[in-house]
């Protein structure tokens, strides 16, 4: 089983992408949920896709403990929300993007 960590852009580009990872684990950082939440009020395609993605995640949340991982297909693929958040300000200097 591989683990794929999705960012906001993936879910806005294709909200259904969370179901396309077959027998692998999809991890969505909590920060992505916050970003989707702020996008969902927009009246354009990005806002619409953010709403769709949030709807899918709400449905998954109702099937089990999404913070531990919920199986979403017959192949054993799982989706989970990662609560650990690391502020980039605390990253070592070698990771400075400037």
Short mmCIF file of C-alpha atoms in Angstrom, two decimals:
data_model
loop_
_atom_site.label_atom_id
_atom_site.label_comp_id
_atom_site.label_asym_id
_atom_site.label_seq_id
_atom_site.Cartn_x
_atom_site.Cartn_y
_atom_site.Cartn_z
CA UNK A 1 0.00 0.00 0.00
CA UNK A 2 1.30 3.43 -0.96
CA UNK A 3 0.38 6.67 0.74
CA UNK A 4 -0.56 9.73 -1.30
CA UNK A 5 -0.79 13.15 0.37
CA UNK A 6 -3.13 15.44 -1.53
CA UNK A 7 -3.06 19.19 -1.53
CA UNK A 8 -5.88 21.60 -2.21
CA UNK A 9 -5.06 21.93 -5.91
CA UNK A 10 -5.69 18.23 -6.53
CA UNK A 11 -9.15 18.35 -4.96
CA UNK A 12 -10.10 21.58 -6.72
CA UNK A 13 -8.92 20.21 -10.06
CA UNK A 14 -10.80 16.90 -9.59
CA UNK A 15 -12.92 16.47 -6.45
CA UNK A 16 -13.45 12.80 -7.34
CA UNK A 17 -9.72 12.14 -7.36
CA UNK A 18 -9.87 10.90 -3.77
CA UNK A 19 -11.58 7.76 -5.05
CA UNK A 20 -9.04 7.02 -7.80
CA UNK A 21 -6.15 5.67 -5.75
CA UNK A 22 -7.31 2.05 -5.79
CA UNK A 23 -5.80 0.05 -2.90
CA UNK A 24 -3.72 2.92 -1.53
CA UNK A 25 -4.08 5.35 1.34
CA UNK A 26 -5.01 8.96 0.61
CA UNK A 27 -4.03 11.47 3.28
CA UNK A 28 -5.56 14.92 3.35
CA UNK A 29 -3.88 17.39 5.72
CA UNK A 30 -6.24 19.41 7.90
CA UNK A 31 -4.89 22.57 6.26
CA UNK A 32 -6.40 21.39 2.97
CA UNK A 33 -9.84 21.26 4.61
CA UNK A 34 -9.36 24.80 5.85
CA UNK A 35 -8.40 25.96 2.36
CA UNK A 36 -11.37 24.15 0.78
CA UNK A 37 -13.64 25.74 3.36
CA UNK A 38 -12.44 29.21 2.37
CA UNK A 39 -12.81 28.42 -1.35
CA UNK A 40 -16.32 26.98 -1.20
CA UNK A 41 -17.98 30.41 -1.04
CA UNK A 42 -16.57 31.42 -4.41
CA UNK A 43 -19.04 31.48 -7.28
CA UNK A 44 -16.70 30.03 -9.89
CA UNK A 45 -15.51 26.55 -10.85
CA UNK A 46 -13.00 26.41 -8.00
CA UNK A 47 -15.75 27.18 -5.50
CA UNK A 48 -18.03 24.57 -7.00
CA UNK A 49 -15.29 21.91 -6.93
CA UNK A 50 -14.39 22.83 -3.34
CA UNK A 51 -18.03 22.29 -2.35
CA UNK A 52 -18.11 18.93 -4.14
CA UNK A 53 -14.89 17.80 -2.46
CA UNK A 54 -16.20 18.83 0.97
CA UNK A 55 -19.45 16.95 0.30
CA UNK A 56 -17.50 13.78 -0.58
CA UNK A 57 -15.40 14.12 2.57
CA UNK A 58 -18.53 14.61 4.70
CA UNK A 59 -20.01 11.41 3.24
CA UNK A 60 -16.79 9.52 4.02
CA UNK A 61 -16.72 10.95 7.53
CA UNK A 62 -20.18 9.49 8.14
CA UNK A 63 -18.91 5.99 7.27
CA UNK A 64 -16.23 5.80 9.95
CA UNK A 65 -13.49 7.55 11.87
CA UNK A 66 -11.89 9.63 9.13
CA UNK A 67 -8.92 10.54 11.35
CA UNK A 68 -7.99 6.84 11.54
CA UNK A 69 -8.86 6.12 7.91
CA UNK A 70 -12.03 4.99 6.19
CA UNK A 71 -12.09 2.30 3.51
CA UNK A 72 -13.73 3.81 0.43
CA UNK A 73 -13.69 1.06 -2.18
CA UNK A 74 -13.67 -2.71 -2.69
CA UNK A 75 -9.91 -2.68 -3.23
CA UNK A 76 -9.24 -1.53 0.33
CA UNK A 77 -8.31 2.05 -0.47
CA UNK A 78 -8.48 4.36 2.53
CA UNK A 79 -8.88 8.07 3.09
CA UNK A 80 -7.86 9.82 6.25
CA UNK A 81 -7.46 13.36 7.52
CA UNK A 82 -4.10 14.22 9.06
CA UNK A 83 -4.42 16.53 12.04
CA UNK A 84 -0.71 17.17 12.59
CA UNK A 85 0.16 20.54 11.13
CA UNK A 86 3.64 21.95 10.88
CA UNK A 87 4.07 25.64 10.32
CA UNK A 88 6.64 26.33 7.60
CA UNK A 89 8.21 28.95 9.88
CA UNK A 90 9.55 26.11 12.01
CA UNK A 91 11.25 24.34 9.08
CA UNK A 92 15.05 24.16 9.03
CA UNK A 93 16.83 26.94 7.12
CA UNK A 94 17.75 24.49 4.34
CA UNK A 95 14.07 24.45 3.35
CA UNK A 96 13.85 28.24 2.97
CA UNK A 97 11.93 28.85 -0.28
CA UNK A 98 13.64 32.21 -0.95
#
